[in-house]
Amino acid sequence: MYKSMPLCWVLASLAACVFAMEAQDLEAAEQFYHIQGVYYPAWSVAVPAAYAVGGQLVSFSPDRLYPEATTNKAAVSASSSSGSDKKDQPQHDTTSKKNVRLPRTVLPIHYDVRLFPVLEKDNFSILGQVSIDLQCQMETDRIVLHSADIVVDPKSVKVIEQGKPAGKTLTVASDGIHYDTDMEFLIIRLEDKDKLAKGANYTLSMNFVGNLTDQLRGLYRSTYKEDGVEMSMAVSQMEPTDARRAFPCFDEPNMKATFTVTLGRHRDMTALSNMPEGMEEFYWDHFAPSVPMSTYLIAFIVANFTQVEADVGNATWKFNIYARPSARNQTQYASEIGPKIQTFFEDYFQIPFPLPKQDMIAIPDFAAGAMENWGLITYRETALLYDEKKSSVANKERVCEVIAHELAHQWFGNLVTMDWWTDLWLNEGFASYAEYLGAQHVEPGLKWPQQFVTRELQNVMSLDALESSHPISVVVHHPNEIHEIFDRISYGKGATIIRMLAAFLGEKTFRQGLTNYLKSHQYGNAVQDDLWDALTKQAKVDKVPLPTGVKEIMDTWTLKMGFPVVTVTREYQNNSVLLSQERFLMQRSNASSQDKTVYLWWVPLTYTTDFQKVGSTWLADGQTSKKHELSIPADKNQWVIFNVDQTGYYRINYDSKNWQMIGQQLMTNHLSISAINRAQIMDDSLNLAEAGLLDYETALNLARYLEHETDYVPWNAALTGMNYISSMMSRTSGYGLLKKHFRTIITPLYNLVGFDQKVGEDLLLTKLRTKAVSWACSIGNKDCISRTVNSYAQWMADPENIDIISPNLKGIVACTAIEKGDEAEWEFALNRYMASNVASERDVLLTSMSCSEKPWILAKMLEMSLNPTSGIRKQDAARVIIQVASNSLGRYITFNFIREKWTEIRKVVSNKFFSRIIKAVASSFNTELELKELIQFREERSEELIGAERATQQAIDRAKNNLNWMDVNKDTTLPTTFHTPSNDDESSHYY
Ligand code: BES
Ligand code: ZN
């Protein structure tokens, strides 16, 4: 019977294709048919069988397949019958914005998704069928769901009522299929007589065709070379709103359902999805039904990849790493730490990982760093693969961080999901906090708790100190707005305030409250208040003394933008301090006077005089800017430090005597102050000086203690601060003098850590060396320059020798040699880039290529970034542009480039990366002319900057800050405040 059915049923009926069939393939298809012993719609076996023949699939563009399907925005008002439940709709004012939310008249319960990604050159497409079990919540004559760039066969759309006796088929109106392309809705309207009844269940099914694009979203294609042969694979990236590009679905995070996935594939390939395979088949892989989950966590993959099974000890799940076959040797590290971190989180959350398997896969073309799809985590190659010989400590740190982050999401995000994207920060902020716990568990040598302060807290403060920052919790509607909030505020500030919360509640209470929260919302959704409730309850149980509820405290941090600077003025005569808070802004403009927000926070304060005893108190959000008096057990000759281990998200400024005493302590024995607080002191003082709240003399004198410092984290904080001064001054006549002063700070460090790595040394010492060498070379240390240039020359003479340059110095060696060298040095790096099989090494080489001082080479790199045949992947285009913009010579070339090649760039680069490009170009703008041009650019392109408006404003704010900074500091303070250390008595330098 089957043989008599037209094998190209789908294609024949949809695209009128004709192709030949071979007996052998028929047999395969038939075999499959019998093994199953169940009836499968003809199309579901037909397509892959046809494909396996290698038959000519006639090119079918979705656009011309179903002319009957109309695109008519006006015809149907989708939101006319929205539900009214609190969680169903955004809980904020939406009048000014279009309501892009789906109505809640029907809710999905289960999806049966069958997809066949066609990986044929000139015919990259997706053939699909979906059937969705729905429950009707409210009588309606239409079903509204998401769909984008998909064409549905109107004749295939069926709505069947479930139940006994066998379901009745409802009739779809003859003109009842509409696409609202703006809203990305598919609207299915029934004939007048038919209605979906409240409480009844239905199955909606349809066949459709989509595009397998190279746009790195939805279900898309990625390509790579294996033994010189070009290979294609299909892979998905759904978050936040692109599942609708792979199959019609209810694409909102709180419309959870279970999914049964079937993927069609060529016989040589492997198909993967969130769940393990249920059965062994030839052409179709059937995956077990999933747990209830959101659409953005669905994943589909069809590829010829290699599988490495990790040792999981006695865990209940399997754990696999997948990669290109020729990258197999780079999967070892991930397979070692993956299962360990997953086990760690099972213990931390006190909830077992609920799926039978976890897969992690490295994708050659991938827009984000990684994606936490439940049970099938996808990564950019640099975020999963690690080559013992060719990758650096920084690469190891990245892999460890990203794996821990995505695994934390399996609970926080996947098991309990934010109700709507407004609470995205809860997902990303929490994972960004928890990643440090997971990473510390497997890689303690990287001192993650210490690194947290520079990598997250101090890093995000620089953005959050701008007037154009935004609150963590943002009301968002449209996909563009949703994309825009995947930023440092959601991640870094989110992580930081959660760390602060864990610190003031105490780890035990925090963890138990968290477990209670996860258990009570598992397989469901939650808003931030649900987390605050669970923590408040646990704090009561544990009798944690709090000045008010967790919600009241945390609302001041999530609903207001920015953070405070707490000023500590000691009353030396009576052992007390006066405390006050105000918003820390890098620069105040007139705009702030129109902002009616009361910038006061609930500030959990801690302080110490010796790091043996820690005191704590609260500054209330209601205490206006009035001074709060606190008595502290400090002798008048004893320093006091606030914000112990910088667990609080605020800066501290002291009276000058206290600063001075801290400085003396640092000079005499810096180790009596914790490494995190040393980093805090460097970061706070340099930033307070930058904002004009502290004189540079104080800040730079504090930094003199660095001659004794050997820890990475305080150095990192200090160098980041100095980097700003350096980038501002680099085009001024004072730069020569500044460089000389920097040399006096860096040279002792460079001499201490040396150029050569010792076997088995501390990982953070290796990282410190990378920084020291990079700074030494950039400020013209002769030894540094000659060593780097020589090493590079040796490498050029012996290109296959990987022992000449340590991977930890390869970036700076290549950068310096290319900067000082000529075309040949650059060409060599390009050749090594093309030849390398290790993505992290490729990244390093590409970055160093942008160090060239030849304008034409920089221009060439910019052009290459957009050229699909240049060897630079689309995923890396933005990085290249950003790197060139970071070269002071390339900054302006890049600004011209983005103005000229605007349209082309927009085609290749997503909003998120476009924002980063604008920021990279403008970060060092500090002249009137540059600022004027930037503002003009924004005005000319305002319409096209949708989704990057805030980033553009932030770039403008930053340029204004810079201009202001130059006015104040350029000619006056800086050169005179730098002291060249001499043999003089140190204290005489010091005030
Ligand atoms: N959920 C994100 C991936 C994502 C990012 C999806 C942006 C859609 C838009 C994932 O968990 C993530 O945050 N990845 C980070 C890496 C992480 C270690 C901070 C990334 O992609 O950079
Ligand atoms: Zn994340």
mmCIF file of C-alpha atoms in Angstrom, residues 128-307:
data_model
loop_
_atom_site.group_PDB
_atom_site.id
_atom_site.type_symbol
_atom_site.label_atom_id
_atom_site.label_comp_id
_atom_site.label_asym_id
_atom_site.label_seq_id
_atom_site.Cartn_x
_atom_site.Cartn_y
_atom_site.Cartn_z
ATOM 1 C CA GLY A 128 7.395 20.831 8.964
ATOM 2 C CA GLN A 129 4.263 19.622 10.534
ATOM 3 C CA VAL A 130 2.990 20.584 13.927
ATOM 4 C CA SER A 131 0.037 19.414 15.874
ATOM 5 C CA ILE A 132 -0.817 21.236 19.061
ATOM 6 C CA ASP A 133 -3.191 20.071 21.770
ATOM 7 C CA LEU A 134 -5.009 23.098 23.081
ATOM 8 C CA GLN A 135 -7.309 23.881 25.901
ATOM 9 C CA CYS A 136 -9.882 26.573 25.314
ATOM 10 C CA GLN A 137 -10.095 29.081 28.181
ATOM 11 C CA MET A 138 -12.734 31.342 26.711
ATOM 12 C CA GLU A 139 -15.143 30.875 23.836
ATOM 13 C CA THR A 140 -13.609 32.135 20.621
ATOM 14 C CA ASP A 141 -13.796 31.716 16.864
ATOM 15 C CA ARG A 142 -10.092 32.074 16.270
ATOM 16 C CA ILE A 143 -6.709 30.771 17.312
ATOM 17 C CA VAL A 144 -3.852 33.236 17.487
ATOM 18 C CA LEU A 145 -0.301 31.940 17.719
ATOM 19 C CA HIS A 146 3.169 33.022 16.632
ATOM 20 C CA SER A 147 4.745 32.392 13.272
ATOM 21 C CA ALA A 148 7.432 34.326 11.423
ATOM 22 C CA ASP A 149 8.848 33.744 7.944
ATOM 23 C CA ILE A 150 6.897 30.518 7.729
ATOM 24 C CA VAL A 151 4.317 29.629 5.111
ATOM 25 C CA VAL A 152 1.524 27.329 6.171
ATOM 26 C CA ASP A 153 -0.332 25.122 3.709
ATOM 27 C CA PRO A 154 -3.828 26.538 4.218
ATOM 28 C CA LYS A 155 -5.453 23.298 3.147
ATOM 29 C CA SER A 156 -3.616 21.362 5.812
ATOM 30 C CA VAL A 157 -4.876 23.442 8.733
ATOM 31 C CA LYS A 158 -7.207 21.331 10.867
ATOM 32 C CA VAL A 159 -8.900 21.994 14.160
ATOM 33 C CA ILE A 160 -10.317 18.841 15.728
ATOM 34 C CA GLU A 161 -12.199 18.640 18.958
ATOM 35 C CA GLN A 162 -10.774 16.004 21.268
ATOM 36 C CA GLY A 163 -12.766 13.493 23.217
ATOM 37 C CA LYS A 164 -15.257 10.770 22.741
ATOM 38 C CA PRO A 165 -16.814 10.000 20.426
ATOM 39 C CA ALA A 166 -13.987 10.639 18.038
ATOM 40 C CA GLY A 167 -13.297 14.295 17.547
ATOM 41 C CA LYS A 168 -15.373 16.518 15.434
ATOM 42 C CA THR A 169 -13.532 18.582 12.851
ATOM 43 C CA LEU A 170 -14.221 22.277 12.975
ATOM 44 C CA THR A 171 -14.185 24.178 9.737
ATOM 45 C CA VAL A 172 -11.563 26.789 9.093
ATOM 46 C CA ALA A 173 -13.072 29.710 7.200
ATOM 47 C CA SER A 174 -12.167 29.759 3.527
ATOM 48 C CA ASP A 175 -10.276 33.041 4.007
ATOM 49 C CA GLY A 176 -9.456 32.141 7.593
ATOM 50 C CA ILE A 177 -5.623 32.024 7.527
ATOM 51 C CA HIS A 178 -3.947 35.372 8.117
ATOM 52 C CA TYR A 179 -0.446 36.495 8.883
ATOM 53 C CA ASP A 180 0.134 39.627 10.891
ATOM 54 C CA THR A 181 3.753 40.124 9.947
ATOM 55 C CA ASP A 182 4.340 43.055 12.315
ATOM 56 C CA MET A 183 3.109 41.148 15.311
ATOM 57 C CA GLU A 184 4.533 37.860 14.008
ATOM 58 C CA PHE A 185 1.101 36.283 14.483
ATOM 59 C CA LEU A 186 -0.643 33.528 12.586
ATOM 60 C CA ILE A 187 -4.390 33.857 12.963
ATOM 61 C CA ILE A 188 -6.722 30.988 12.200
ATOM 62 C CA ARG A 189 -10.370 31.867 12.030
ATOM 63 C CA LEU A 190 -13.193 29.331 12.033
ATOM 64 C CA GLU A 191 -16.347 29.518 10.001
ATOM 65 C CA ASP A 192 -19.102 31.521 11.622
ATOM 66 C CA LYS A 193 -21.042 28.489 12.836
ATOM 67 C CA ASP A 194 -18.001 26.956 14.563
ATOM 68 C CA LYS A 195 -16.606 28.151 17.863
ATOM 69 C CA LEU A 196 -14.106 26.779 20.318
ATOM 70 C CA ALA A 197 -15.933 26.157 23.572
ATOM 71 C CA LYS A 198 -14.607 27.109 26.971
ATOM 72 C CA GLY A 199 -13.154 24.102 28.795
ATOM 73 C CA ALA A 200 -12.963 21.894 25.697
ATOM 74 C CA ASN A 201 -9.732 20.529 24.222
ATOM 75 C CA TYR A 202 -8.743 20.668 20.571
ATOM 76 C CA THR A 203 -5.916 19.638 18.303
ATOM 77 C CA LEU A 204 -4.683 22.180 15.818
ATOM 78 C CA SER A 205 -2.479 20.759 13.086
ATOM 79 C CA MET A 206 -0.858 22.065 9.933
ATOM 80 C CA ASN A 207 1.947 21.555 7.447
ATOM 81 C CA PHE A 208 4.323 24.371 6.701
ATOM 82 C CA VAL A 209 7.550 25.385 5.039
ATOM 83 C CA GLY A 210 10.178 27.669 6.533
ATOM 84 C CA ASN A 211 13.599 28.960 5.582
ATOM 85 C CA LEU A 212 16.814 27.430 6.804
ATOM 86 C CA THR A 213 18.677 30.726 6.683
ATOM 87 C CA ASP A 214 22.180 31.725 7.746
ATOM 88 C CA GLN A 215 20.768 34.333 10.142
ATOM 89 C CA LEU A 216 21.805 32.512 13.336
ATOM 90 C CA ARG A 217 18.255 32.439 14.685
ATOM 91 C CA GLY A 218 15.283 30.091 14.628
ATOM 92 C CA LEU A 219 16.280 26.824 12.953
ATOM 93 C CA TYR A 220 19.226 27.874 10.792
ATOM 94 C CA ARG A 221 22.228 26.424 8.996
ATOM 95 C CA SER A 222 25.848 26.524 10.021
ATOM 96 C CA THR A 223 28.739 25.493 7.802
ATOM 97 C CA TYR A 224 32.301 24.324 8.340
ATOM 98 C CA LYS A 225 35.009 22.368 6.585
ATOM 99 C CA GLU A 226 35.873 18.789 7.464
ATOM 100 C CA ASP A 227 38.954 17.434 5.669
ATOM 101 C CA GLY A 228 38.604 20.285 3.245
ATOM 102 C CA VAL A 229 35.003 19.424 2.406
ATOM 103 C CA GLU A 230 32.296 21.987 3.038
ATOM 104 C CA MET A 231 29.679 20.611 5.432
ATOM 105 C CA SER A 232 26.311 21.999 6.502
ATOM 106 C CA MET A 233 24.322 21.384 9.609
ATOM 107 C CA ALA A 234 21.008 22.578 10.996
ATOM 108 C CA VAL A 235 20.915 24.100 14.475
ATOM 109 C CA SER A 236 18.486 26.201 16.441
ATOM 110 C CA GLN A 237 18.595 29.329 18.610
ATOM 111 C CA MET A 238 15.140 30.196 19.893
ATOM 112 C CA GLU A 239 15.653 32.639 22.747
ATOM 113 C CA PRO A 240 14.058 35.049 23.083
ATOM 114 C CA THR A 241 11.465 35.087 20.293
ATOM 115 C CA ASP A 242 12.618 32.902 17.422
ATOM 116 C CA ALA A 243 10.963 29.516 18.036
ATOM 117 C CA ARG A 244 8.217 31.026 15.888
ATOM 118 C CA ARG A 245 10.645 30.927 12.939
ATOM 119 C CA ALA A 246 11.004 27.143 13.244
ATOM 120 C CA PHE A 247 7.363 26.187 13.740
ATOM 121 C CA PRO A 248 4.092 27.951 14.511
ATOM 122 C CA CYS A 249 3.816 28.039 18.293
ATOM 123 C CA PHE A 250 2.658 30.025 21.314
ATOM 124 C CA ASP A 251 6.026 31.670 21.729
ATOM 125 C CA GLU A 252 5.780 33.276 25.166
ATOM 126 C CA PRO A 253 7.691 32.016 28.177
ATOM 127 C CA ASN A 254 4.641 31.386 30.335
ATOM 128 C CA MET A 255 2.780 29.329 27.749
ATOM 129 C CA LYS A 256 4.541 26.138 28.763
ATOM 130 C CA ALA A 257 3.674 22.787 27.223
ATOM 131 C CA THR A 258 5.222 19.395 26.637
ATOM 132 C CA PHE A 259 6.859 18.636 23.290
ATOM 133 C CA THR A 260 7.332 15.485 21.289
ATOM 134 C CA VAL A 261 9.893 16.121 18.607
ATOM 135 C CA THR A 262 10.605 14.155 15.453
ATOM 136 C CA LEU A 263 13.511 15.200 13.277
ATOM 137 C CA GLY A 264 14.143 14.042 9.753
ATOM 138 C CA ARG A 265 17.715 13.650 8.648
ATOM 139 C CA HIS A 266 20.001 12.247 6.058
ATOM 140 C CA ARG A 267 21.160 8.762 6.939
ATOM 141 C CA ASP A 268 24.752 9.929 7.616
ATOM 142 C CA MET A 269 23.763 12.572 10.083
ATOM 143 C CA THR A 270 22.763 12.691 13.732
ATOM 144 C CA ALA A 271 19.676 14.403 15.039
ATOM 145 C CA LEU A 272 19.505 15.836 18.555
ATOM 146 C CA SER A 273 16.818 17.517 20.571
ATOM 147 C CA ASN A 274 16.103 18.328 24.204
ATOM 148 C CA MET A 275 15.139 14.763 25.067
ATOM 149 C CA PRO A 276 16.939 11.497 24.289
ATOM 150 C CA GLU A 277 15.783 9.423 21.340
ATOM 151 C CA GLY A 278 12.862 7.205 22.096
ATOM 152 C CA MET A 279 13.481 4.651 19.352
ATOM 153 C CA GLU A 280 16.113 3.687 16.797
ATOM 154 C CA GLU A 281 15.163 4.574 13.260
ATOM 155 C CA PHE A 282 16.749 5.199 10.017
ATOM 156 C CA TYR A 283 15.490 8.477 8.738
ATOM 157 C CA TRP A 284 13.351 9.903 11.441
ATOM 158 C CA ASP A 285 14.522 10.325 14.965
ATOM 159 C CA HIS A 286 11.739 10.359 17.486
ATOM 160 C CA PHE A 287 12.474 12.013 20.780
ATOM 161 C CA ALA A 288 10.725 11.209 24.014
ATOM 162 C CA PRO A 289 8.042 13.643 25.175
ATOM 163 C CA SER A 290 9.550 16.524 27.102
ATOM 164 C CA VAL A 291 8.699 17.904 30.512
ATOM 165 C CA PRO A 292 6.510 21.045 30.470
ATOM 166 C CA MET A 293 8.693 23.849 29.139
ATOM 167 C CA SER A 294 8.779 27.178 27.332
ATOM 168 C CA THR A 295 9.214 27.384 23.571
ATOM 169 C CA TYR A 296 12.417 29.442 23.856
ATOM 170 C CA LEU A 297 14.176 26.407 25.332
ATOM 171 C CA ILE A 298 13.428 24.043 22.476
ATOM 172 C CA ALA A 299 16.412 22.842 20.438
ATOM 173 C CA PHE A 300 16.825 20.936 17.196
ATOM 174 C CA ILE A 301 20.066 19.818 15.622
ATOM 175 C CA VAL A 302 20.929 17.763 12.571
ATOM 176 C CA ALA A 303 24.647 17.394 11.962
ATOM 177 C CA ASN A 304 27.510 15.008 11.194
ATOM 178 C CA PHE A 305 29.121 15.568 14.576
ATOM 179 C CA THR A 306 31.169 13.388 16.820
ATOM 180 C CA GLN A 307 29.910 12.379 20.246
#
